[in-house]
Amino acid sequence: MRTVDATLEPNAIAPVMNPNRVFLSPPHLSGLEEQYVANAFATNWITPLGPHVDEFEKEFAAAIGAEHAVALSSGTAAVHLALLLAGVGPGDEVLVSTLTFVASVNPILYLGATPVFIDSDRASWNMDPALLEEALDVRARRGRLPRAVVVVHLYGQSADLDAIAAVCARYGVALIEDAAEALGATYRGRAPGTTGITGVFSFNGNKIITTGGGGMLVSADRSLIAHARKLATQARDPAPHYEHSEMGFNYRLSNVLAAIGRGQLRVLSERVAARRRNFAFYSAALGDMPGIEFMPEAPWGTHARWLTTLTIDPDEFGADTETVRLALEAEGIEARPVWKPMHLQPLYAHAPVVGGAIANDLFARGLCIPSGSNLTEIDRERVAAVVRRTSTRGGSRHAIAGDRT
Ligand SMILES: *Cc1c(COP(=O)(O)O)cnc(C)c1O
């Protein structure tokens, strides 16, 4: 038998990364994670389930003011279970924000249901409550209501939850909140994700806090979360042998990843503050440029500014969004277009859409710029300098520090 050398050369395991590249939203460790992970190793809890999972759930619920929480392998898994628990099945319709990441929508297909896309409003870039009402009204008249509504809290900002929850309540339709991008945001003092029957969070590597991949489903309904926990663990019935009376999934978060999450959760408010500082910097550095508008902060709460996003009017700015993105890319700076609306995706070309012009415009002119909580002052200045000099209108009016071209 060959023995394994336990001390690998660092070069043998280190991935190659460009140290000068500025990423859109990279992970940002606090240093606390390693203590929790070391504990998981020391106690041999290298398992799905374990004490860190239990504690992470409790601490997460407490942090956002949710009653109950179950830690899952991804935010997508949380959306899937939320829909299942709302009773979504083959032939049902589910109303969902069109301006979102595909993970909000694919689980609707997993269940054989049909998404119906709802456009955004200008004030928040999130689901327009008036269009939601219109869609529900039409369906109520036809005598066939959708099984659920999935509202997405985009880029760190809550949708108009009171208005959306009131419309859902009036028609008796279940509200699911996809708060994957909005951990740390507020809506009239509450956390997005705690108003609907269930709320979904993600700890993917690019989110406000990360476990390197993971998710959370929260609810005020204890039995709903207990059922989610069972479904996520292959739906084992209580018995000494393996007994199954319904179809389950392998969707639990591992104990090692939950340990990372506990370390991340302790610095959540600092992470949100840092992202908001990025936004404040960019809006001061670029807010005077003709044709640039930032995603507004709606009057009902605090925008966590997961990503700083802006729109560019090509006529006023003198260059379009893609030109700016390519200019940033040429400097090793990662920027991305705003989410391509789901109703424009080939996968969903046949799904109904209510409105769509606002999401289309935000996609055509919108750009997400580097927003990590570990972004340095120098990097932010580099980003702003490239954007400024790409403009052919008035870009040099106020040269800022870092723009030495
Ligand atoms: C990230 C994200 C999710 C879930 O993503 P996972 O990578 O599966 O954790 C869901 N919805 C939105 C809007 C997201 O941005």
PDB file of C-alpha atoms in Angstrom, residues 121-386:
ATOM      1  CA  ASP A 121     -41.278  49.003 -11.375  1.00  0.00           C
ATOM      2  CA  ARG A 122     -38.867  51.903 -11.819  1.00  0.00           C
ATOM      3  CA  ALA A 123     -38.745  52.789  -8.111  1.00  0.00           C
ATOM      4  CA  SER A 124     -37.163  49.539  -6.948  1.00  0.00           C
ATOM      5  CA  TRP A 125     -36.431  47.496 -10.109  1.00  0.00           C
ATOM      6  CA  ASN A 126     -38.518  44.794  -8.387  1.00  0.00           C
ATOM      7  CA  MET A 127     -41.912  43.219  -9.109  1.00  0.00           C
ATOM      8  CA  ASP A 128     -44.522  45.901  -9.826  1.00  0.00           C
ATOM      9  CA  PRO A 129     -47.430  45.331  -7.397  1.00  0.00           C
ATOM     10  CA  ALA A 130     -49.902  46.918  -9.852  1.00  0.00           C
ATOM     11  CA  LEU A 131     -48.928  44.431 -12.593  1.00  0.00           C
ATOM     12  CA  LEU A 132     -49.129  41.575 -10.101  1.00  0.00           C
ATOM     13  CA  GLU A 133     -52.656  42.645  -9.208  1.00  0.00           C
ATOM     14  CA  GLU A 134     -53.566  42.870 -12.896  1.00  0.00           C
ATOM     15  CA  ALA A 135     -52.267  39.337 -13.516  1.00  0.00           C
ATOM     16  CA  LEU A 136     -54.142  37.939 -10.500  1.00  0.00           C
ATOM     17  CA  ASP A 137     -57.329  39.763 -11.443  1.00  0.00           C
ATOM     18  CA  VAL A 138     -57.311  38.310 -14.971  1.00  0.00           C
ATOM     19  CA  ARG A 139     -56.746  34.812 -13.579  1.00  0.00           C
ATOM     20  CA  ALA A 140     -59.407  35.169 -10.871  1.00  0.00           C
ATOM     21  CA  ARG A 141     -61.941  36.096 -13.583  1.00  0.00           C
ATOM     22  CA  ARG A 142     -60.955  33.001 -15.553  1.00  0.00           C
ATOM     23  CA  GLY A 143     -61.500  30.999 -12.366  1.00  0.00           C
ATOM     24  CA  ARG A 144     -57.937  29.693 -12.216  1.00  0.00           C
ATOM     25  CA  LEU A 145     -55.531  31.335  -9.799  1.00  0.00           C
ATOM     26  CA  PRO A 146     -51.809  30.594  -9.748  1.00  0.00           C
ATOM     27  CA  ARG A 147     -50.542  28.329  -6.966  1.00  0.00           C
ATOM     28  CA  ALA A 148     -47.883  30.792  -5.753  1.00  0.00           C
ATOM     29  CA  VAL A 149     -46.115  34.101  -6.302  1.00  0.00           C
ATOM     30  CA  VAL A 150     -42.300  34.290  -6.110  1.00  0.00           C
ATOM     31  CA  VAL A 151     -41.142  37.848  -5.454  1.00  0.00           C
ATOM     32  CA  VAL A 152     -37.415  38.512  -5.895  1.00  0.00           C
ATOM     33  CA  HIS A 153     -35.532  41.163  -3.887  1.00  0.00           C
ATOM     34  CA  LEU A 154     -33.057  42.245  -6.514  1.00  0.00           C
ATOM     35  CA  TYR A 155     -29.412  43.259  -6.045  1.00  0.00           C
ATOM     36  CA  GLY A 156     -29.911  43.857  -2.305  1.00  0.00           C
ATOM     37  CA  GLN A 157     -33.163  45.789  -2.350  1.00  0.00           C
ATOM     38  CA  SER A 158     -36.542  44.697  -1.020  1.00  0.00           C
ATOM     39  CA  ALA A 159     -39.553  44.755  -3.301  1.00  0.00           C
ATOM     40  CA  ASP A 160     -42.619  46.667  -2.074  1.00  0.00           C
ATOM     41  CA  LEU A 161     -43.577  43.830   0.253  1.00  0.00           C
ATOM     42  CA  ASP A 162     -46.649  45.282   1.967  1.00  0.00           C
ATOM     43  CA  ALA A 163     -48.286  46.015  -1.381  1.00  0.00           C
ATOM     44  CA  ILE A 164     -47.331  42.611  -2.814  1.00  0.00           C
ATOM     45  CA  ALA A 165     -48.366  40.689   0.329  1.00  0.00           C
ATOM     46  CA  ALA A 166     -51.724  42.532   0.399  1.00  0.00           C
ATOM     47  CA  VAL A 167     -52.472  41.611  -3.221  1.00  0.00           C
ATOM     48  CA  CYS A 168     -51.524  37.957  -2.590  1.00  0.00           C
ATOM     49  CA  ALA A 169     -53.683  37.869   0.552  1.00  0.00           C
ATOM     50  CA  ARG A 170     -56.662  39.357  -1.290  1.00  0.00           C
ATOM     51  CA  TYR A 171     -56.552  36.531  -3.854  1.00  0.00           C
ATOM     52  CA  GLY A 172     -55.484  33.870  -1.350  1.00  0.00           C
ATOM     53  CA  VAL A 173     -52.257  33.035  -3.208  1.00  0.00           C
ATOM     54  CA  ALA A 174     -49.113  31.897  -1.348  1.00  0.00           C
ATOM     55  CA  LEU A 175     -46.219  34.371  -1.336  1.00  0.00           C
ATOM     56  CA  ILE A 176     -42.644  33.051  -1.508  1.00  0.00           C
ATOM     57  CA  GLU A 177     -39.777  35.527  -1.121  1.00  0.00           C
ATOM     58  CA  ASP A 178     -36.495  35.001  -2.960  1.00  0.00           C
ATOM     59  CA  ALA A 179     -34.193  37.076  -0.745  1.00  0.00           C
ATOM     60  CA  ALA A 180     -30.997  35.412  -2.026  1.00  0.00           C
ATOM     61  CA  GLU A 181     -29.521  38.798  -2.977  1.00  0.00           C
ATOM     62  CA  ALA A 182     -30.983  40.836  -0.119  1.00  0.00           C
ATOM     63  CA  LEU A 183     -29.567  39.502   3.129  1.00  0.00           C
ATOM     64  CA  GLY A 184     -29.003  42.538   5.358  1.00  0.00           C
ATOM     65  CA  ALA A 185     -31.598  44.737   3.619  1.00  0.00           C
ATOM     66  CA  THR A 186     -34.687  46.070   5.387  1.00  0.00           C
ATOM     67  CA  TYR A 187     -38.305  46.755   4.468  1.00  0.00           C
ATOM     68  CA  ARG A 188     -40.042  49.046   6.972  1.00  0.00           C
ATOM     69  CA  GLY A 189     -37.728  47.676   9.627  1.00  0.00           C
ATOM     70  CA  ARG A 190     -38.217  44.000   8.784  1.00  0.00           C
ATOM     71  CA  ALA A 191     -35.901  41.661   6.896  1.00  0.00           C
ATOM     72  CA  PRO A 192     -36.999  40.751   3.364  1.00  0.00           C
ATOM     73  CA  GLY A 193     -37.688  37.013   3.466  1.00  0.00           C
ATOM     74  CA  THR A 194     -39.785  37.137   6.645  1.00  0.00           C
ATOM     75  CA  THR A 195     -43.133  38.364   5.238  1.00  0.00           C
ATOM     76  CA  GLY A 196     -44.158  35.558   2.872  1.00  0.00           C
ATOM     77  CA  ILE A 197     -44.964  31.981   3.922  1.00  0.00           C
ATOM     78  CA  THR A 198     -41.325  31.156   3.203  1.00  0.00           C
ATOM     79  CA  GLY A 199     -38.150  33.100   2.472  1.00  0.00           C
ATOM     80  CA  VAL A 200     -35.122  31.909   0.502  1.00  0.00           C
ATOM     81  CA  PHE A 201     -31.460  32.855   1.018  1.00  0.00           C
ATOM     82  CA  SER A 202     -28.236  31.863  -0.765  1.00  0.00           C
ATOM     83  CA  PHE A 203     -24.642  31.526   0.421  1.00  0.00           C
ATOM     84  CA  ASN A 204     -23.138  31.099  -3.023  1.00  0.00           C
ATOM     85  CA  GLY A 205     -19.575  32.425  -3.382  1.00  0.00           C
ATOM     86  CA  ASN A 206     -20.681  35.759  -4.838  1.00  0.00           C
ATOM     87  CA  LYS A 207     -23.404  36.590  -2.298  1.00  0.00           C
ATOM     88  CA  ILE A 208     -23.243  38.999   0.668  1.00  0.00           C
ATOM     89  CA  ILE A 209     -22.003  36.175   2.900  1.00  0.00           C
ATOM     90  CA  THR A 210     -20.914  32.772   1.661  1.00  0.00           C
ATOM     91  CA  THR A 211     -20.408  29.200   2.784  1.00  0.00           C
ATOM     92  CA  GLY A 212     -18.780  28.373  -0.550  1.00  0.00           C
ATOM     93  CA  GLY A 213     -22.240  27.174  -1.636  1.00  0.00           C
ATOM     94  CA  GLY A 214     -25.394  26.826   0.422  1.00  0.00           C
ATOM     95  CA  GLY A 215     -28.843  28.180   1.140  1.00  0.00           C
ATOM     96  CA  MET A 216     -31.467  28.709   3.827  1.00  0.00           C
ATOM     97  CA  LEU A 217     -35.239  28.441   3.902  1.00  0.00           C
ATOM     98  CA  VAL A 218     -37.042  30.382   6.655  1.00  0.00           C
ATOM     99  CA  SER A 219     -40.647  30.533   7.807  1.00  0.00           C
ATOM    100  CA  ALA A 220     -42.819  31.510  10.753  1.00  0.00           C
ATOM    101  CA  ASP A 221     -44.512  28.104  10.330  1.00  0.00           C
ATOM    102  CA  ARG A 222     -42.704  25.476  12.389  1.00  0.00           C
ATOM    103  CA  SER A 223     -44.373  22.508  10.652  1.00  0.00           C
ATOM    104  CA  LEU A 224     -43.444  23.841   7.205  1.00  0.00           C
ATOM    105  CA  ILE A 225     -39.763  23.993   8.128  1.00  0.00           C
ATOM    106  CA  ALA A 226     -39.955  20.566   9.783  1.00  0.00           C
ATOM    107  CA  HIS A 227     -41.386  19.202   6.527  1.00  0.00           C
ATOM    108  CA  ALA A 228     -38.678  20.965   4.484  1.00  0.00           C
ATOM    109  CA  ARG A 229     -36.037  19.434   6.746  1.00  0.00           C
ATOM    110  CA  LYS A 230     -37.506  15.979   6.144  1.00  0.00           C
ATOM    111  CA  LEU A 231     -37.778  16.455   2.355  1.00  0.00           C
ATOM    112  CA  ALA A 232     -34.169  17.655   2.270  1.00  0.00           C
ATOM    113  CA  THR A 233     -32.984  14.482   4.013  1.00  0.00           C
ATOM    114  CA  GLN A 234     -34.410  11.927   1.518  1.00  0.00           C
ATOM    115  CA  ALA A 235     -37.792  12.181   3.278  1.00  0.00           C
ATOM    116  CA  ARG A 236     -36.961   9.530   5.861  1.00  0.00           C
ATOM    117  CA  ASP A 237     -39.882   8.575   8.052  1.00  0.00           C
ATOM    118  CA  PRO A 238     -39.169   8.039  11.743  1.00  0.00           C
ATOM    119  CA  ALA A 239     -38.155   4.356  11.948  1.00  0.00           C
ATOM    120  CA  PRO A 240     -34.924   2.487  12.788  1.00  0.00           C
ATOM    121  CA  HIS A 241     -34.735   1.179   9.203  1.00  0.00           C
ATOM    122  CA  TYR A 242     -35.038   3.327   6.065  1.00  0.00           C
ATOM    123  CA  GLU A 243     -38.733   4.003   5.557  1.00  0.00           C
ATOM    124  CA  HIS A 244     -40.059   6.426   2.899  1.00  0.00           C
ATOM    125  CA  SER A 245     -43.623   7.456   2.202  1.00  0.00           C
ATOM    126  CA  GLU A 246     -42.900  10.530   0.055  1.00  0.00           C
ATOM    127  CA  MET A 247     -40.222  11.562  -2.428  1.00  0.00           C
ATOM    128  CA  GLY A 248     -37.315  13.468  -0.914  1.00  0.00           C
ATOM    129  CA  PHE A 249     -34.021  15.051  -1.926  1.00  0.00           C
ATOM    130  CA  ASN A 250     -30.441  15.212  -0.713  1.00  0.00           C
ATOM    131  CA  TYR A 251     -30.505  18.957  -0.025  1.00  0.00           C
ATOM    132  CA  ARG A 252     -28.909  19.453   3.411  1.00  0.00           C
ATOM    133  CA  LEU A 253     -25.930  21.740   4.033  1.00  0.00           C
ATOM    134  CA  SER A 254     -22.763  20.032   5.234  1.00  0.00           C
ATOM    135  CA  ASN A 255     -21.548  20.655   8.764  1.00  0.00           C
ATOM    136  CA  VAL A 256     -18.202  22.004   7.453  1.00  0.00           C
ATOM    137  CA  LEU A 257     -19.927  24.582   5.256  1.00  0.00           C
ATOM    138  CA  ALA A 258     -22.272  25.578   8.079  1.00  0.00           C
ATOM    139  CA  ALA A 259     -19.136  26.230  10.154  1.00  0.00           C
ATOM    140  CA  ILE A 260     -17.966  28.691   7.479  1.00  0.00           C
ATOM    141  CA  GLY A 261     -21.426  30.279   7.517  1.00  0.00           C
ATOM    142  CA  ARG A 262     -21.278  30.871  11.275  1.00  0.00           C
ATOM    143  CA  GLY A 263     -18.022  32.782  10.888  1.00  0.00           C
ATOM    144  CA  GLN A 264     -19.521  34.813   8.041  1.00  0.00           C
ATOM    145  CA  LEU A 265     -22.730  35.594   9.884  1.00  0.00           C
ATOM    146  CA  ARG A 266     -20.811  37.301  12.673  1.00  0.00           C
ATOM    147  CA  VAL A 267     -19.624  40.015  10.282  1.00  0.00           C
ATOM    148  CA  LEU A 268     -22.842  40.394   8.278  1.00  0.00           C
ATOM    149  CA  SER A 269     -23.537  43.994   9.300  1.00  0.00           C
ATOM    150  CA  GLU A 270     -19.952  45.028   8.455  1.00  0.00           C
ATOM    151  CA  ARG A 271     -20.270  43.348   5.061  1.00  0.00           C
ATOM    152  CA  VAL A 272     -23.464  45.243   4.272  1.00  0.00           C
ATOM    153  CA  ALA A 273     -21.902  48.515   5.479  1.00  0.00           C
ATOM    154  CA  ALA A 274     -18.893  47.935   3.185  1.00  0.00           C
ATOM    155  CA  ARG A 275     -21.145  47.286   0.179  1.00  0.00           C
ATOM    156  CA  ARG A 276     -23.127  50.412   0.930  1.00  0.00           C
ATOM    157  CA  ARG A 277     -19.836  52.348   1.104  1.00  0.00           C
ATOM    158  CA  ASN A 278     -18.947  51.066  -2.378  1.00  0.00           C
ATOM    159  CA  PHE A 279     -22.223  52.443  -3.639  1.00  0.00           C
ATOM    160  CA  ALA A 280     -21.677  55.780  -1.855  1.00  0.00           C
ATOM    161  CA  PHE A 281     -18.237  56.047  -3.444  1.00  0.00           C
ATOM    162  CA  TYR A 282     -19.449  55.261  -6.952  1.00  0.00           C
ATOM    163  CA  SER A 283     -22.409  57.597  -6.742  1.00  0.00           C
ATOM    164  CA  ALA A 284     -20.147  60.438  -5.572  1.00  0.00           C
ATOM    165  CA  ALA A 285     -17.525  59.658  -8.236  1.00  0.00           C
ATOM    166  CA  LEU A 286     -19.908  59.092 -11.169  1.00  0.00           C
ATOM    167  CA  GLY A 287     -23.252  60.603 -10.200  1.00  0.00           C
ATOM    168  CA  ASP A 288     -22.519  63.846 -12.050  1.00  0.00           C
ATOM    169  CA  MET A 289     -21.821  62.094 -15.355  1.00  0.00           C
ATOM    170  CA  PRO A 290     -24.411  62.726 -18.054  1.00  0.00           C
ATOM    171  CA  GLY A 291     -26.476  59.642 -18.820  1.00  0.00           C
ATOM    172  CA  ILE A 292     -25.553  57.659 -15.682  1.00  0.00           C
ATOM    173  CA  GLU A 293     -28.271  56.702 -13.224  1.00  0.00           C
ATOM    174  CA  PHE A 294     -27.850  54.357 -10.269  1.00  0.00           C
ATOM    175  CA  MET A 295     -30.419  51.813  -9.111  1.00  0.00           C
ATOM    176  CA  PRO A 296     -32.603  53.907  -6.802  1.00  0.00           C
ATOM    177  CA  GLU A 297     -33.029  53.211  -3.093  1.00  0.00           C
ATOM    178  CA  ALA A 298     -36.785  52.877  -2.589  1.00  0.00           C
ATOM    179  CA  PRO A 299     -38.289  54.871   0.310  1.00  0.00           C
ATOM    180  CA  TRP A 300     -39.371  51.784   2.280  1.00  0.00           C
ATOM    181  CA  GLY A 301     -36.027  50.523   3.541  1.00  0.00           C
ATOM    182  CA  THR A 302     -32.290  50.021   3.438  1.00  0.00           C
ATOM    183  CA  HIS A 303     -30.747  48.739   0.234  1.00  0.00           C
ATOM    184  CA  ALA A 304     -27.962  46.254   1.079  1.00  0.00           C
ATOM    185  CA  ARG A 305     -26.243  47.153  -2.234  1.00  0.00           C
ATOM    186  CA  TRP A 306     -25.193  43.563  -2.876  1.00  0.00           C
ATOM    187  CA  LEU A 307     -24.174  44.850  -6.310  1.00  0.00           C
ATOM    188  CA  THR A 308     -23.883  48.467  -7.329  1.00  0.00           C
ATOM    189  CA  THR A 309     -25.849  48.711 -10.561  1.00  0.00           C
ATOM    190  CA  LEU A 310     -26.337  51.612 -12.911  1.00  0.00           C
ATOM    191  CA  THR A 311     -27.876  52.393 -16.261  1.00  0.00           C
ATOM    192  CA  ILE A 312     -26.166  54.269 -19.059  1.00  0.00           C
ATOM    193  CA  ASP A 313     -27.997  56.375 -21.607  1.00  0.00           C
ATOM    194  CA  PRO A 314     -25.732  56.009 -24.665  1.00  0.00           C
ATOM    195  CA  ASP A 315     -26.758  59.324 -26.245  1.00  0.00           C
ATOM    196  CA  GLU A 316     -26.064  61.375 -23.138  1.00  0.00           C
ATOM    197  CA  PHE A 317     -23.012  59.416 -21.988  1.00  0.00           C
ATOM    198  CA  GLY A 318     -21.492  59.053 -25.438  1.00  0.00           C
ATOM    199  CA  ALA A 319     -20.863  55.311 -25.115  1.00  0.00           C
ATOM    200  CA  ASP A 320     -23.100  52.341 -24.480  1.00  0.00           C
ATOM    201  CA  THR A 321     -23.099  49.855 -21.634  1.00  0.00           C
ATOM    202  CA  GLU A 322     -21.236  47.159 -23.548  1.00  0.00           C
ATOM    203  CA  THR A 323     -18.476  49.624 -24.503  1.00  0.00           C
ATOM    204  CA  VAL A 324     -18.045  50.483 -20.828  1.00  0.00           C
ATOM    205  CA  ARG A 325     -18.024  46.796 -19.858  1.00  0.00           C
ATOM    206  CA  LEU A 326     -15.344  46.032 -22.465  1.00  0.00           C
ATOM    207  CA  ALA A 327     -13.254  49.034 -21.365  1.00  0.00           C
ATOM    208  CA  LEU A 328     -13.383  47.687 -17.786  1.00  0.00           C
ATOM    209  CA  GLU A 329     -12.563  44.159 -18.977  1.00  0.00           C
ATOM    210  CA  ALA A 330      -9.518  45.477 -20.843  1.00  0.00           C
ATOM    211  CA  GLU A 331      -8.249  46.752 -17.474  1.00  0.00           C
ATOM    212  CA  GLY A 332      -8.871  43.408 -15.758  1.00  0.00           C
ATOM    213  CA  ILE A 333     -12.062  44.630 -14.095  1.00  0.00           C
ATOM    214  CA  GLU A 334     -15.092  42.342 -14.045  1.00  0.00           C
ATOM    215  CA  ALA A 335     -18.454  43.990 -14.761  1.00  0.00           C
ATOM    216  CA  ARG A 336     -21.670  42.279 -15.863  1.00  0.00           C
ATOM    217  CA  PRO A 337     -24.863  43.326 -17.624  1.00  0.00           C
ATOM    218  CA  VAL A 338     -27.974  43.470 -15.435  1.00  0.00           C
ATOM    219  CA  TRP A 339     -29.812  40.095 -15.378  1.00  0.00           C
ATOM    220  CA  LYS A 340     -31.298  39.230 -18.749  1.00  0.00           C
ATOM    221  CA  PRO A 341     -35.064  39.088 -18.088  1.00  0.00           C
ATOM    222  CA  MET A 342     -36.491  35.603 -17.966  1.00  0.00           C
ATOM    223  CA  HIS A 343     -39.097  36.363 -20.638  1.00  0.00           C
ATOM    224  CA  LEU A 344     -36.216  37.039 -23.082  1.00  0.00           C
ATOM    225  CA  GLN A 345     -34.486  33.726 -22.312  1.00  0.00           C
ATOM    226  CA  PRO A 346     -34.763  31.055 -25.011  1.00  0.00           C
ATOM    227  CA  LEU A 347     -35.665  28.584 -22.238  1.00  0.00           C
ATOM    228  CA  TYR A 348     -38.741  30.637 -21.311  1.00  0.00           C
ATOM    229  CA  ALA A 349     -39.678  32.138 -24.662  1.00  0.00           C
ATOM    230  CA  HIS A 350     -43.131  30.527 -24.534  1.00  0.00           C
ATOM    231  CA  ALA A 351     -44.045  31.560 -20.981  1.00  0.00           C
ATOM    232  CA  PRO A 352     -46.555  34.400 -20.514  1.00  0.00           C
ATOM    233  CA  VAL A 353     -45.277  37.823 -19.448  1.00  0.00           C
ATOM    234  CA  VAL A 354     -47.138  40.791 -17.941  1.00  0.00           C
ATOM    235  CA  GLY A 355     -45.458  43.997 -19.087  1.00  0.00           C
ATOM    236  CA  GLY A 356     -41.725  43.592 -19.738  1.00  0.00           C
ATOM    237  CA  ALA A 357     -40.614  46.937 -21.156  1.00  0.00           C
ATOM    238  CA  ILE A 358     -38.963  48.118 -17.938  1.00  0.00           C
ATOM    239  CA  ALA A 359     -36.972  44.915 -17.423  1.00  0.00           C
ATOM    240  CA  ASN A 360     -35.985  45.026 -21.104  1.00  0.00           C
ATOM    241  CA  ASP A 361     -34.689  48.576 -20.718  1.00  0.00           C
ATOM    242  CA  LEU A 362     -32.802  47.781 -17.494  1.00  0.00           C
ATOM    243  CA  PHE A 363     -31.155  44.835 -19.274  1.00  0.00           C
ATOM    244  CA  ALA A 364     -30.302  46.868 -22.364  1.00  0.00           C
ATOM    245  CA  ARG A 365     -28.688  49.731 -20.418  1.00  0.00           C
ATOM    246  CA  GLY A 366     -27.820  48.242 -17.013  1.00  0.00           C
ATOM    247  CA  LEU A 367     -24.387  47.328 -15.690  1.00  0.00           C
ATOM    248  CA  CYS A 368     -23.210  45.775 -12.400  1.00  0.00           C
ATOM    249  CA  ILE A 369     -19.797  47.042 -11.307  1.00  0.00           C
ATOM    250  CA  PRO A 370     -17.348  45.591  -8.751  1.00  0.00           C
ATOM    251  CA  SER A 371     -19.083  45.546  -5.378  1.00  0.00           C
ATOM    252  CA  GLY A 372     -17.244  43.146  -3.076  1.00  0.00           C
ATOM    253  CA  SER A 373     -17.078  44.048   0.604  1.00  0.00           C
ATOM    254  CA  ASN A 374     -13.280  43.626   0.303  1.00  0.00           C
ATOM    255  CA  LEU A 375     -12.930  46.021  -2.647  1.00  0.00           C
ATOM    256  CA  THR A 376     -10.080  48.457  -1.971  1.00  0.00           C
ATOM    257  CA  GLU A 377     -10.197  52.239  -2.312  1.00  0.00           C
ATOM    258  CA  ILE A 378      -7.627  51.966  -5.119  1.00  0.00           C
ATOM    259  CA  ASP A 379      -9.747  49.410  -7.003  1.00  0.00           C
ATOM    260  CA  ARG A 380     -12.886  51.535  -6.685  1.00  0.00           C
ATOM    261  CA  GLU A 381     -10.976  54.516  -8.027  1.00  0.00           C
ATOM    262  CA  ARG A 382      -9.705  52.433 -10.951  1.00  0.00           C
ATOM    263  CA  VAL A 383     -13.260  51.355 -11.774  1.00  0.00           C
ATOM    264  CA  ALA A 384     -14.604  54.910 -11.620  1.00  0.00           C
ATOM    265  CA  ALA A 385     -11.700  56.251 -13.677  1.00  0.00           C
ATOM    266  CA  VAL A 386     -12.299  53.756 -16.496  1.00  0.00           C
TER     267      VAL A 386
END
